[in-house]
mmCIF file of C-alpha atoms in Angstrom:
data_model
loop_
_atom_site.group_PDB
_atom_site.id
_atom_site.type_symbol
_atom_site.label_atom_id
_atom_site.label_comp_id
_atom_site.label_asym_id
_atom_site.label_seq_id
_atom_site.Cartn_x
_atom_site.Cartn_y
_atom_site.Cartn_z
ATOM 1 C CA LEU A 1 115.896 95.437 85.559
ATOM 2 C CA SER A 2 118.709 96.759 83.436
ATOM 3 C CA GLY A 3 121.931 95.356 82.081
ATOM 4 C CA ALA A 4 123.849 94.669 78.925
ATOM 5 C CA GLY A 5 123.713 91.116 77.674
ATOM 6 C CA ARG A 6 121.014 89.966 80.090
ATOM 7 C CA THR A 7 118.385 87.764 78.444
ATOM 8 C CA VAL A 8 114.774 88.173 79.596
ATOM 9 C CA THR A 9 111.564 86.443 78.550
ATOM 10 C CA PHE A 10 108.323 88.374 78.175
ATOM 11 C CA GLY A 11 105.122 86.748 76.958
ATOM 12 C CA GLY A 12 106.988 83.652 75.771
ATOM 13 C CA ALA A 13 109.553 85.560 73.664
ATOM 14 C CA SER A 14 113.211 86.018 74.665
ATOM 15 C CA TYR A 15 115.013 89.341 74.336
ATOM 16 C CA THR A 16 118.628 90.340 74.996
ATOM 17 C CA LEU A 17 118.971 93.680 76.742
ATOM 18 C CA GLY A 18 121.531 96.284 75.792
ATOM 19 C CA PRO A 19 123.253 98.644 78.248
ATOM 20 C CA ASP A 20 120.599 101.360 77.809
ATOM 21 C CA ASP A 21 117.546 99.087 77.862
ATOM 22 C CA ARG A 22 115.325 99.024 80.896
ATOM 23 C CA PHE A 23 112.287 97.163 82.165
ATOM 24 C CA ASP A 24 110.335 98.737 85.009
ATOM 25 C CA GLY A 25 107.723 96.698 86.848
ATOM 26 C CA ARG A 26 105.768 97.721 89.902
ATOM 27 C CA VAL A 27 103.269 96.042 92.237
ATOM 28 C CA GLU A 28 101.741 98.381 94.779
ATOM 29 C CA MET A 29 98.898 98.395 97.247
ATOM 30 C CA PRO A 30 96.471 101.310 97.430
ATOM 31 C CA ALA A 31 97.579 104.131 99.719
ATOM 32 C CA TRP A 32 94.441 103.659 101.854
ATOM 33 C CA THR A 33 92.789 100.316 102.572
ATOM 34 C CA PRO A 34 90.103 99.197 105.010
ATOM 35 C CA TYR A 35 91.429 97.255 107.988
ATOM 36 C CA LEU A 36 89.634 94.877 110.302
ATOM 37 C CA GLY A 37 91.444 93.690 113.380
ATOM 38 C CA LEU A 38 91.320 92.720 116.998
ATOM 39 C CA GLY A 39 93.748 94.217 119.462
ATOM 40 C CA TRP A 40 94.715 93.983 123.101
ATOM 41 C CA GLY A 41 96.815 96.235 125.278
ATOM 42 C CA HIS A 42 97.847 96.065 128.896
ATOM 43 C CA HIS A 43 99.330 98.633 131.138
ATOM 44 C CA ALA A 44 99.173 98.506 134.890
ATOM 45 C CA GLY A 45 98.356 102.063 136.087
ATOM 46 C CA GLY A 46 101.038 104.617 136.863
ATOM 47 C CA THR A 47 104.432 104.525 135.173
ATOM 48 C CA GLY A 48 106.164 101.577 133.611
ATOM 49 C CA TRP A 49 106.112 99.195 130.709
ATOM 50 C CA GLY A 50 103.073 97.958 128.790
ATOM 51 C CA PHE A 51 102.337 95.557 125.953
ATOM 52 C CA VAL A 52 100.086 95.800 122.880
ATOM 53 C CA ALA A 53 99.105 93.234 120.241
ATOM 54 C CA ASP A 54 96.865 93.380 117.190
ATOM 55 C CA ILE A 55 95.895 90.838 114.524
ATOM 56 C CA GLY A 56 93.772 91.561 111.480
ATOM 57 C CA ALA A 57 93.719 92.064 107.742
ATOM 58 C CA SER A 58 93.871 94.917 105.224
ATOM 59 C CA PHE A 59 91.526 94.720 102.249
ATOM 60 C CA GLY A 60 92.503 95.936 98.796
ATOM 61 C CA ARG A 61 93.762 94.905 95.395
ATOM 62 C CA PRO A 62 97.354 95.306 94.263
ATOM 63 C CA LYS A 63 97.965 97.403 91.142
ATOM 64 C CA VAL A 64 100.464 96.078 88.584
ATOM 65 C CA SER A 65 102.167 98.380 86.082
ATOM 66 C CA GLY A 66 105.299 98.360 83.999
ATOM 67 C CA GLY A 67 106.923 98.935 80.663
ATOM 68 C CA VAL A 68 110.087 98.751 78.656
ATOM 69 C CA SER A 69 112.254 101.640 77.490
ATOM 70 C CA GLY A 70 115.497 102.225 75.668
ATOM 71 C CA PRO A 71 116.688 101.230 72.206
ATOM 72 C CA ILE A 72 115.082 97.789 72.450
ATOM 73 C CA ALA A 73 111.623 99.372 72.572
ATOM 74 C CA ALA A 74 112.217 100.942 69.148
ATOM 75 C CA SER A 75 114.121 98.036 67.557
ATOM 76 C CA GLN A 76 111.720 95.293 68.720
ATOM 77 C CA PRO A 77 108.195 96.548 67.946
ATOM 78 C CA GLY A 78 106.460 93.544 69.553
ATOM 79 C CA ILE A 79 108.212 93.768 72.917
ATOM 80 C CA GLN A 80 105.681 96.126 74.499
ATOM 81 C CA GLN A 81 102.832 93.715 73.672
ATOM 82 C CA ASP A 82 104.862 90.827 75.139
ATOM 83 C CA VAL A 83 105.572 92.857 78.272
ATOM 84 C CA GLU A 84 101.881 93.723 78.593
ATOM 85 C CA ARG A 85 100.989 90.029 78.202
ATOM 86 C CA GLU A 86 103.428 89.179 81.010
ATOM 87 C CA LEU A 87 102.022 91.942 83.229
ATOM 88 C CA GLN A 88 98.482 90.662 82.582
ATOM 89 C CA GLU A 89 99.544 87.177 83.722
ATOM 90 C CA LEU A 90 100.855 88.752 86.920
ATOM 91 C CA ARG A 91 97.604 90.709 87.389
ATOM 92 C CA ASP A 92 95.600 87.509 86.906
ATOM 93 C CA GLY A 93 97.794 85.708 89.452
ATOM 94 C CA LEU A 94 97.350 88.481 92.012
ATOM 95 C CA SER A 95 93.594 88.881 91.464
ATOM 96 C CA GLY A 96 92.888 86.289 94.180
ATOM 97 C CA PHE A 97 94.724 88.375 96.786
ATOM 98 C CA ARG A 98 92.027 90.626 98.189
ATOM 99 C CA PHE A 99 93.132 90.711 101.811
ATOM 100 C CA PHE A 100 96.515 90.714 103.493
ATOM 101 C CA PRO A 101 96.949 89.402 107.044
ATOM 102 C CA GLN A 102 98.786 91.611 109.520
ATOM 103 C CA VAL A 103 100.143 91.092 113.019
ATOM 104 C CA SER A 104 101.484 93.879 115.226
ATOM 105 C CA LEU A 105 103.242 93.522 118.558
ATOM 106 C CA GLY A 106 104.608 96.368 120.607
ATOM 107 C CA VAL A 107 105.762 97.639 123.938
ATOM 108 C CA ASN A 108 105.259 101.039 125.463
ATOM 109 C CA TYR A 109 106.508 102.937 128.437
ATOM 110 C CA ARG A 110 104.401 105.411 130.368
ATOM 111 C CA PHE A 111 106.139 108.078 132.438
#
């Protein structure tokens, strides 16, 4: 998020961003997660079209990170603590998400 004149609220406090101020926030899943699923595929022998389906869930916890940079970080000494408080609220809200449902459908052609 970046932009002159934009007002943002972090940890209950409001701040007005300048043109060189920036807030970076990121929520990401681990690169590798366990997966449990059930799949089905059908292809009548020889050449032709086939169908595949899979339903399951990936298990993992999202990682939340972020920070503020630019002149506002130096001029407002409490902003980083407010940003961290806001990020912690997001982490607490996401802590219940330990699995993520997935559905895959596909077609294939054998030649």
